[in-house]
Amino acid sequence: MELFESLKQKISGKGLKIVFPEGTDARILGAANRLNADGLITPVFIGNVKEVTETLISRGINPEGFEIYDPENCGRFETMTETFVERRKGKVTEEQAKELLKDPNYFGTMLVYMKIADGMVSGAIHSTADTVRPALQIIKTKPGVKSVSGAFIMVRGRDDNEKYIFGDCAINIKPDAPTLADIAVASAETAALFDIDPKVAMLSFSTKGSGKSEDVDKVVEATKLVKEDYPEIEIDGELQFDAAFVPAVARQKAPDSTVAGRANVFIFPDIQSGNIGYKIAQRLGNFEAIGPILQGLNAPVSDLSRGSNEEDVYKLAIMTELQDSGFDKQLLSTAAMIAALILIALLALNWVAFARLTKEKGWGIYFLVVGIFYCVASVFNGVGLILTLPVALCFILAYVYRRREVLENK
């Protein structure tokens, strides 16, 4: 199945909302209209309600299904101002906050932070700094993440059968080793989100010591940091691109590497090489470059290239919403595991109570009711058979124990 058809199925019908701060741009209008018509998202525009509505109608777009917020006339504005001042922890005054929130990117970012919208796509007109700055100040990075980075998903071929992640191509100009390690981990997570089994190559002009410089040492150190902190990630470096990508070259230059010749996530040593690399692949290799996806934030915000077209906007919005779905899944997974532990603890207590307090006449009903409770609860908490099977085993053992006790007493 073509990549974006698969992604569309994942977000369809969830009632997700994306903020587009640049709602007067023709590319944004066209993409937002398609996204709305396809039932994928509710577009959220920022500006004067009358003017935005007239713009939509003048372009033959039905404004029904769009949400429009006017910072100059918004019932939530005072609450947003208070929240912004609190979030900035005294770094802005109330008057400064009100002025900043008149900026569409700041206002849109606040909508995401306050969960009025699920994500934001900007950058068709604004610079990367204009998009990223509000996100860093308001949404901020995820726990444990020190830096934000920008990755592109590179797609080519029939049914998008060639898929790669390039990072960082947008944010960090000269990342140090810890930042480069952060970029690698975030890019691996992004790859997994788009059904790419990540095999991460830390790129350099050197392969396994063939060149010597501080730039090479930085890549080697970053690779080491990832391997130590995230042993589950398949990663290797330093690798030249041909060694990372071409199996025959990998056999010669890095024969012991499990990543060389098989890499699908490419981490560039600095923004110059990353930015040049993705544009060469796009213009000479006929790859479609979608992004950059901002990685490491607490909520999804994406930064369009100012050279993007309507199709780029359409696809980046889909990818942005998928990020939001991914965060929800992680939270649900964590909640499910906590619930599972609680259920197991309760099971142990009930088993003790069963063994000590129940009598022969009542064991059957007790076994049936409590057993059904735990099995149903485990399924609803997303643990399913993983918890249901040991629960069933414990109850069988409890039954055997009780029957034995009853026979001995006779």
CSV table of C-alpha atoms in Angstrom, one decimal:
chain,number,residue,atom,x,y,z
A,1,MET,CA,0.0,0.0,0.0
A,2,GLU,CA,1.2,3.5,-0.8
A,3,LEU,CA,2.7,5.2,2.3
A,4,PHE,CA,0.3,8.1,2.6
A,5,GLU,CA,-2.7,6.0,1.9
A,6,SER,CA,-1.7,3.9,4.9
A,7,LEU,CA,-1.1,7.0,7.0
A,8,LYS,CA,-4.5,8.5,6.0
A,9,GLN,CA,-6.2,5.3,7.3
A,10,LYS,CA,-4.5,5.7,10.6
A,11,ILE,CA,-5.8,9.2,11.3
A,12,SER,CA,-9.1,9.1,9.5
A,13,GLY,CA,-12.2,9.6,11.6
A,14,LYS,CA,-10.3,10.7,14.8
A,15,GLY,CA,-11.6,14.3,14.7
A,16,LEU,CA,-8.1,15.8,14.8
A,17,LYS,CA,-7.4,19.5,14.3
A,18,ILE,CA,-4.4,21.2,12.7
A,19,VAL,CA,-3.5,24.9,13.0
A,20,PHE,CA,-2.4,26.6,9.8
A,21,PRO,CA,-1.2,30.1,10.8
A,22,GLU,CA,-0.7,31.1,7.1
A,23,GLY,CA,-4.3,30.6,6.0
A,24,THR,CA,-4.1,33.2,3.2
A,25,ASP,CA,-1.5,31.3,1.2
A,26,ALA,CA,-2.9,29.5,-1.8
A,27,ARG,CA,-0.9,26.3,-1.1
A,28,ILE,CA,-2.3,26.2,2.5
A,29,LEU,CA,-5.8,26.9,1.3
A,30,GLY,CA,-5.7,24.1,-1.3
A,31,ALA,CA,-4.2,21.5,1.1
A,32,ALA,CA,-6.5,22.4,4.0
A,33,ASN,CA,-9.5,22.1,1.7
A,34,ARG,CA,-8.5,18.7,0.6
A,35,LEU,CA,-7.7,17.5,4.1
A,36,ASN,CA,-11.2,18.7,5.2
A,37,ALA,CA,-12.9,17.2,2.2
A,38,ASP,CA,-11.2,13.8,2.8
A,39,GLY,CA,-12.4,13.8,6.3
A,40,LEU,CA,-8.8,13.6,7.7
A,41,ILE,CA,-8.6,16.8,9.8
A,42,THR,CA,-10.5,19.9,10.8
A,43,PRO,CA,-8.3,22.9,9.6
A,44,VAL,CA,-7.9,25.7,12.0
A,45,PHE,CA,-7.1,29.2,10.5
A,46,ILE,CA,-6.0,32.3,12.4
A,47,GLY,CA,-7.2,35.8,11.4
A,48,ASN,CA,-10.2,38.0,11.0
A,49,VAL,CA,-13.2,35.6,10.8
A,50,LYS,CA,-14.9,37.7,8.1
A,51,GLU,CA,-11.8,38.2,6.0
A,52,VAL,CA,-10.8,34.5,6.2
A,53,THR,CA,-14.3,33.3,5.3
A,54,GLU,CA,-14.4,35.7,2.3
A,55,THR,CA,-11.0,34.4,1.1
A,56,LEU,CA,-12.2,30.8,1.3
A,57,ILE,CA,-15.4,31.6,-0.6
A,58,SER,CA,-13.6,33.6,-3.2
A,59,ARG,CA,-11.4,30.5,-4.0
A,60,GLY,CA,-14.5,28.3,-4.2
A,61,ILE,CA,-13.9,26.6,-0.9
A,62,ASN,CA,-16.8,25.9,1.4
A,63,PRO,CA,-15.9,27.3,4.9
A,64,GLU,CA,-18.1,24.7,6.6
A,65,GLY,CA,-15.8,22.4,8.5
A,66,PHE,CA,-13.1,25.0,9.1
A,67,GLU,CA,-12.5,26.7,12.5
A,68,ILE,CA,-11.3,30.3,12.5
A,69,TYR,CA,-9.8,32.1,15.5
A,70,ASP,CA,-9.2,35.8,15.6
A,71,PRO,CA,-6.6,36.9,18.2
A,72,GLU,CA,-8.1,40.4,18.2
A,73,ASN,CA,-11.5,39.0,19.1
A,74,CYS,CA,-11.2,35.7,20.9
A,75,GLY,CA,-13.1,34.8,24.0
A,76,ARG,CA,-10.1,32.6,25.2
A,77,PHE,CA,-7.6,35.4,24.8
A,78,GLU,CA,-7.3,36.4,28.5
A,79,THR,CA,-6.9,32.7,29.5
A,80,MET,CA,-4.3,32.2,26.8
A,81,THR,CA,-2.4,35.3,28.0
A,82,GLU,CA,-2.4,34.1,31.6
A,83,THR,CA,-1.3,30.6,30.5
A,84,PHE,CA,1.5,32.0,28.3
A,85,VAL,CA,2.8,34.2,31.2
A,86,GLU,CA,2.8,31.3,33.5
A,87,ARG,CA,4.5,29.0,30.9
A,88,ARG,CA,7.3,31.6,30.4
A,89,LYS,CA,7.8,31.8,34.1
A,90,GLY,CA,8.2,35.5,34.4
A,91,LYS,CA,10.2,36.0,31.3
A,92,VAL,CA,7.4,38.1,29.7
A,93,THR,CA,4.9,40.6,31.2
A,94,GLU,CA,1.2,40.4,30.6
A,95,GLU,CA,1.4,43.2,28.1
A,96,GLN,CA,4.3,41.5,26.2
A,97,ALA,CA,2.3,38.2,26.2
A,98,LYS,CA,-0.7,39.9,24.7
A,99,GLU,CA,1.4,41.5,21.9
A,100,LEU,CA,3.2,38.2,21.1
A,101,LEU,CA,-0.1,36.3,21.0
A,102,LYS,CA,-1.2,38.6,18.1
A,103,ASP,CA,1.4,36.8,16.1
A,104,PRO,CA,-0.3,33.8,14.3
A,105,ASN,CA,2.6,31.4,15.1
A,106,TYR,CA,2.5,32.2,18.8
A,107,PHE,CA,-1.3,32.1,18.9
A,108,GLY,CA,-1.4,28.8,17.0
A,109,THR,CA,1.2,27.3,19.2
A,110,MET,CA,-0.9,28.2,22.3
A,111,LEU,CA,-3.9,26.5,20.7
A,112,VAL,CA,-1.8,23.3,20.5
A,113,TYR,CA,-0.4,23.7,24.0
A,114,MET,CA,-3.9,24.2,25.5
A,115,LYS,CA,-5.1,21.1,23.5
A,116,ILE,CA,-7.6,23.1,21.5
A,117,ALA,CA,-5.8,21.8,18.5
A,118,ASP,CA,-3.7,18.7,18.0
A,119,GLY,CA,-0.8,20.1,16.0
A,120,MET,CA,0.5,22.9,13.8
A,121,VAL,CA,1.9,23.3,10.3
A,122,SER,CA,3.7,26.6,9.5
A,123,GLY,CA,6.6,27.8,7.4
A,124,ALA,CA,5.1,28.3,3.9
A,125,ILE,CA,5.7,32.1,4.4
A,126,HIS,CA,7.5,32.3,7.8
A,127,SER,CA,11.1,31.3,8.5
A,128,THR,CA,12.1,28.2,10.4
A,129,ALA,CA,13.0,30.5,13.4
A,130,ASP,CA,9.5,32.0,13.4
A,131,THR,CA,8.0,28.6,13.6
A,132,VAL,CA,10.4,26.9,16.0
A,133,ARG,CA,10.8,29.8,18.5
A,134,PRO,CA,7.2,29.7,19.8
A,135,ALA,CA,7.2,25.9,20.0
A,136,LEU,CA,10.4,25.9,22.1
A,137,GLN,CA,9.1,28.6,24.4
A,138,ILE,CA,5.6,27.2,24.9
A,139,ILE,CA,5.4,23.5,24.0
A,140,LYS,CA,9.0,22.8,24.9
A,141,THR,CA,10.9,19.5,24.6
A,142,LYS,CA,9.9,16.1,25.9
A,143,PRO,CA,11.3,14.9,29.2
A,144,GLY,CA,14.9,13.8,28.8
A,145,VAL,CA,15.3,15.5,25.4
A,146,LYS,CA,17.6,18.5,25.3
A,147,SER,CA,17.4,19.5,21.7
A,148,VAL,CA,14.9,19.8,18.9
A,149,SER,CA,15.8,18.6,15.4
A,150,GLY,CA,14.3,18.5,12.0
A,151,ALA,CA,14.0,15.3,9.9
A,152,PHE,CA,12.8,14.7,6.4
A,153,ILE,CA,11.1,11.5,5.2
A,154,MET,CA,12.4,10.8,1.7
A,155,VAL,CA,10.1,8.8,-0.5
A,156,ARG,CA,10.5,7.4,-4.0
A,157,GLY,CA,9.3,4.6,-6.2
A,158,ARG,CA,6.1,2.8,-7.0
A,159,ASP,CA,3.9,2.5,-3.9
A,160,ASP,CA,6.6,4.6,-2.0
A,161,ASN,CA,8.7,1.4,-1.6
A,162,GLU,CA,11.8,3.4,-1.0
A,163,LYS,CA,11.6,5.3,2.4
A,164,TYR,CA,14.4,6.9,4.3
A,165,ILE,CA,14.8,9.4,7.1
A,166,PHE,CA,17.4,12.2,6.8
A,167,GLY,CA,18.3,14.3,9.9
A,168,ASP,CA,19.1,16.9,11.1
A,169,CYS,CA,18.5,19.0,8.0
A,170,ALA,CA,16.9,22.1,9.5
A,171,ILE,CA,17.7,23.1,13.1
A,172,ASN,CA,21.1,22.4,14.6
A,173,ILE,CA,23.9,24.2,12.7
A,174,LYS,CA,26.9,22.5,14.3
A,175,PRO,CA,25.6,19.9,16.8
A,176,ASP,CA,28.0,18.5,19.4
A,177,ALA,CA,28.2,14.8,20.1
A,178,PRO,CA,25.4,14.7,22.7
A,179,THR,CA,23.1,16.7,20.4
A,180,LEU,CA,24.0,14.4,17.5
A,181,ALA,CA,23.1,11.4,19.7
A,182,ASP,CA,19.7,13.1,20.5
A,183,ILE,CA,19.1,13.6,16.8
A,184,ALA,CA,19.9,9.9,16.1
A,185,VAL,CA,17.5,8.7,18.8
A,186,ALA,CA,14.7,11.0,17.7
A,187,SER,CA,15.1,10.1,14.0
A,188,ALA,CA,14.9,6.4,14.9
A,189,GLU,CA,11.6,7.1,16.7
A,190,THR,CA,10.3,9.0,13.7
A,191,ALA,CA,11.3,6.1,11.4
A,192,ALA,CA,9.4,3.6,13.6
A,193,LEU,CA,6.3,5.9,13.6
A,194,PHE,CA,6.2,5.7,9.8
A,195,ASP,CA,6.6,1.9,9.7
A,196,ILE,CA,10.4,2.0,8.9
A,197,ASP,CA,12.5,-0.5,10.9
A,198,PRO,CA,15.3,1.9,11.9
A,199,LYS,CA,18.8,1.1,11.0
A,200,VAL,CA,20.8,4.3,11.8
A,201,ALA,CA,23.9,5.3,10.0
A,202,MET,CA,26.0,8.1,11.6
A,203,LEU,CA,27.5,9.7,8.5
A,204,SER,CA,31.0,11.2,8.0
A,205,PHE,CA,33.7,11.6,5.4
A,206,SER,CA,35.4,8.7,7.2
A,207,THR,CA,34.5,5.0,7.6
A,208,LYS,CA,35.8,3.2,10.7
A,209,GLY,CA,38.8,5.3,11.2
A,210,SER,CA,39.8,5.9,7.5
A,211,GLY,CA,40.0,9.6,8.2
A,212,LYS,CA,41.2,11.6,11.2
A,213,SER,CA,39.7,14.8,12.5
A,214,GLU,CA,37.7,16.3,15.4
A,215,ASP,CA,34.6,16.1,13.2
A,216,VAL,CA,35.1,12.3,12.9
A,217,ASP,CA,35.7,12.0,16.7
A,218,LYS,CA,32.3,13.8,17.3
A,219,VAL,CA,30.4,11.2,15.2
A,220,VAL,CA,32.2,8.3,16.9
A,221,GLU,CA,31.4,9.7,20.3
A,222,ALA,CA,27.7,10.3,19.4
A,223,THR,CA,27.4,6.7,18.2
A,224,LYS,CA,28.9,5.5,21.4
A,225,LEU,CA,26.4,7.5,23.5
A,226,VAL,CA,23.4,6.1,21.6
A,227,LYS,CA,24.7,2.5,22.0
A,228,GLU,CA,25.2,3.0,25.7
A,229,ASP,CA,21.9,4.6,26.4
A,230,TYR,CA,19.7,2.9,23.8
A,231,PRO,CA,21.1,-0.5,23.1
A,232,GLU,CA,17.9,-1.5,21.4
A,233,ILE,CA,18.6,0.9,18.5
A,234,GLU,CA,20.6,-0.6,15.6
A,235,ILE,CA,23.2,2.1,14.9
A,236,ASP,CA,26.7,2.3,13.6
A,237,GLY,CA,29.2,5.0,12.7
A,238,GLU,CA,31.2,6.6,11.6
A,239,LEU,CA,30.2,5.6,8.0
A,240,GLN,CA,30.6,7.2,4.6
A,241,PHE,CA,27.3,7.3,2.7
A,242,ASP,CA,28.4,4.6,0.2
A,243,ALA,CA,29.4,2.3,3.1
A,244,ALA,CA,26.1,2.9,4.8
A,245,PHE,CA,23.9,2.4,1.7
A,246,VAL,CA,25.6,0.1,-0.8
A,247,PRO,CA,26.0,-3.6,0.4
A,248,ALA,CA,29.1,-4.3,-1.8
A,249,VAL,CA,30.9,-1.2,-0.5
A,250,ALA,CA,29.9,-2.1,3.1
A,251,ARG,CA,31.4,-5.5,2.8
A,252,GLN,CA,34.7,-3.9,1.9
A,253,LYS,CA,34.8,-0.9,4.3
A,254,ALA,CA,32.8,-2.1,7.3
A,255,PRO,CA,32.5,-5.9,7.1
A,256,ASP,CA,31.6,-6.3,10.7
A,257,SER,CA,28.8,-3.7,10.8
A,258,THR,CA,25.2,-4.8,11.1
A,259,VAL,CA,24.0,-1.5,9.7
A,260,ALA,CA,26.4,-0.7,6.9
A,261,GLY,CA,24.8,-1.5,3.5
A,262,ARG,CA,21.4,-1.7,5.1
A,263,ALA,CA,20.9,1.8,6.6
A,264,ASN,CA,17.6,3.6,6.2
A,265,VAL,CA,18.0,6.4,8.7
A,266,PHE,CA,20.9,8.8,7.9
A,267,ILE,CA,22.2,11.2,10.5
A,268,PHE,CA,24.3,14.0,9.0
A,269,PRO,CA,27.2,15.6,11.0
A,270,ASP,CA,25.9,19.1,10.6
A,271,ILE,CA,23.1,21.1,9.0
A,272,GLN,CA,25.2,22.0,5.9
A,273,SER,CA,25.6,18.4,4.8
A,274,GLY,CA,22.1,17.5,5.8
A,275,ASN,CA,20.4,20.4,4.0
A,276,ILE,CA,22.5,19.9,0.9
A,277,GLY,CA,22.1,16.1,1.0
A,278,TYR,CA,18.3,16.1,1.1
A,279,LYS,CA,18.1,18.7,-1.7
A,280,ILE,CA,20.4,16.7,-3.9
A,281,ALA,CA,18.3,13.5,-3.3
A,282,GLN,CA,15.2,15.5,-4.0
A,283,ARG,CA,16.3,17.3,-7.2
A,284,LEU,CA,18.7,14.8,-8.8
A,285,GLY,CA,17.4,11.5,-7.3
A,286,ASN,CA,13.7,12.3,-7.8
A,287,PHE,CA,12.9,11.7,-4.1
A,288,GLU,CA,9.9,13.4,-2.6
A,289,ALA,CA,11.2,15.3,0.5
A,290,ILE,CA,8.4,15.7,3.1
A,291,GLY,CA,9.2,17.8,6.1
A,292,PRO,CA,11.0,18.9,8.1
A,293,ILE,CA,9.3,17.1,11.0
A,294,LEU,CA,10.3,18.8,14.2
A,295,GLN,CA,11.5,16.1,16.6
A,296,GLY,CA,11.7,16.2,20.4
A,297,LEU,CA,8.7,18.5,21.1
A,298,ASN,CA,6.0,17.7,23.6
A,299,ALA,CA,3.4,18.1,20.9
A,300,PRO,CA,3.6,18.0,17.1
A,301,VAL,CA,4.7,21.1,15.2
A,302,SER,CA,6.0,21.0,11.6
A,303,ASP,CA,8.0,23.5,9.6
A,304,LEU,CA,7.3,23.7,5.9
A,305,SER,CA,10.0,24.6,3.4
A,306,ARG,CA,9.1,27.9,1.8
A,307,GLY,CA,9.6,26.2,-1.5
A,308,SER,CA,6.9,23.6,-0.8
A,309,ASN,CA,3.9,23.1,-2.9
A,310,GLU,CA,0.3,22.2,-2.0
A,311,GLU,CA,1.0,18.5,-2.1
A,312,ASP,CA,3.8,18.9,0.4
A,313,VAL,CA,1.5,20.8,2.8
A,314,TYR,CA,-1.1,18.1,2.4
A,315,LYS,CA,1.3,15.3,3.2
A,316,LEU,CA,3.1,17.1,6.0
A,317,ALA,CA,-0.2,17.8,7.8
A,318,ILE,CA,-1.0,14.1,7.7
A,319,MET,CA,2.5,13.2,9.1
A,320,THR,CA,2.0,15.9,11.8
A,321,GLU,CA,-1.3,14.3,12.9
A,322,LEU,CA,0.3,10.8,12.9
A,323,GLN,CA,2.9,12.1,15.4
A,324,ASP,CA,0.0,13.2,17.7
A,325,SER,CA,-1.5,9.7,17.4
A,326,GLY,CA,1.9,8.2,18.2
A,327,PHE,CA,2.1,10.2,21.4
A,328,ASP,CA,-1.3,9.0,22.4
A,329,LYS,CA,-0.3,5.4,21.8
A,330,GLN,CA,2.8,5.8,24.0
A,331,LEU,CA,0.7,7.2,26.8
A,332,LEU,CA,-1.9,4.5,26.5
A,333,SER,CA,0.8,1.8,26.4
A,334,THR,CA,2.3,3.2,29.7
A,335,ALA,CA,-1.2,3.4,31.3
A,336,ALA,CA,-1.9,-0.2,30.2
A,337,MET,CA,1.3,-1.5,31.8
A,338,ILE,CA,0.6,0.3,35.0
A,339,ALA,CA,-3.0,-1.1,35.0
A,340,ALA,CA,-1.5,-4.6,34.4
A,341,LEU,CA,0.8,-4.3,37.4
A,342,ILE,CA,-2.1,-3.2,39.6
A,343,LEU,CA,-4.3,-6.1,38.3
A,344,ILE,CA,-1.5,-8.6,39.1
A,345,ALA,CA,-1.1,-7.2,42.6
A,346,LEU,CA,-4.9,-7.4,43.2
A,347,LEU,CA,-4.8,-11.0,41.8
A,348,ALA,CA,-2.2,-12.0,44.3
A,349,LEU,CA,-4.2,-10.5,47.2
A,350,ASN,CA,-7.4,-12.2,46.0
A,351,TRP,CA,-5.6,-15.5,45.6
A,352,VAL,CA,-4.5,-15.3,49.3
A,353,ALA,CA,-8.0,-14.3,50.3
A,354,PHE,CA,-9.4,-17.1,48.3
A,355,ALA,CA,-7.1,-19.7,49.8
A,356,ARG,CA,-7.7,-18.6,53.3
A,357,LEU,CA,-11.3,-17.4,53.5
A,358,THR,CA,-13.4,-19.2,51.0
A,359,LYS,CA,-15.3,-22.3,51.8
A,360,GLU,CA,-16.1,-25.3,49.6
A,361,LYS,CA,-19.6,-24.2,48.8
A,362,GLY,CA,-18.5,-20.7,47.6
A,363,TRP,CA,-15.4,-21.4,45.6
A,364,GLY,CA,-17.1,-22.0,42.2
A,365,ILE,CA,-19.0,-18.7,42.0
A,366,TYR,CA,-16.0,-16.8,43.4
A,367,PHE,CA,-13.7,-18.4,40.8
A,368,LEU,CA,-16.0,-17.6,38.0
A,369,VAL,CA,-16.8,-14.0,38.9
A,370,VAL,CA,-13.2,-12.9,39.7
A,371,GLY,CA,-11.7,-14.8,36.8
A,372,ILE,CA,-14.1,-13.0,34.3
A,373,PHE,CA,-13.3,-9.7,35.9
A,374,TYR,CA,-9.5,-10.0,35.5
A,375,CYS,CA,-9.7,-11.4,31.9
A,376,VAL,CA,-12.1,-8.6,30.7
A,377,ALA,CA,-10.1,-5.9,32.5
A,378,SER,CA,-6.9,-7.1,31.0
A,379,VAL,CA,-8.3,-6.9,27.5
A,380,PHE,CA,-9.7,-3.5,28.0
A,381,ASN,CA,-6.4,-2.3,29.3
A,382,GLY,CA,-4.6,-3.4,26.1
A,383,VAL,CA,-2.7,-6.2,27.7
A,384,GLY,CA,-4.9,-9.0,26.3
A,385,LEU,CA,-3.4,-12.5,26.3
A,386,ILE,CA,-0.2,-11.3,28.0
A,387,LEU,CA,-2.0,-10.9,31.3
A,388,THR,CA,-5.0,-13.2,30.7
A,389,LEU,CA,-2.9,-16.4,30.4
A,390,PRO,CA,-1.0,-16.0,33.7
A,391,VAL,CA,-4.2,-14.9,35.3
A,392,ALA,CA,-5.9,-18.1,34.1
A,393,LEU,CA,-3.0,-20.2,35.3
A,394,CYS,CA,-3.1,-18.7,38.7
A,395,PHE,CA,-6.8,-19.4,39.1
A,396,ILE,CA,-6.2,-23.0,38.0
A,397,LEU,CA,-3.5,-23.4,40.7
A,398,ALA,CA,-5.8,-21.7,43.2
A,399,TYR,CA,-8.6,-24.2,42.3
A,400,VAL,CA,-6.2,-27.2,42.7
A,401,TYR,CA,-5.0,-25.8,46.0
A,402,ARG,CA,-8.5,-25.4,47.4
A,403,ARG,CA,-9.7,-28.8,46.2
A,404,ARG,CA,-6.7,-30.4,47.8
A,405,GLU,CA,-7.4,-28.6,51.1
A,406,VAL,CA,-11.0,-29.7,51.0
A,407,LEU,CA,-10.1,-33.3,50.4
A,408,GLU,CA,-7.5,-33.3,53.2
A,409,ASN,CA,-10.1,-31.9,55.7
A,410,LYS,CA,-12.5,-34.7,54.8
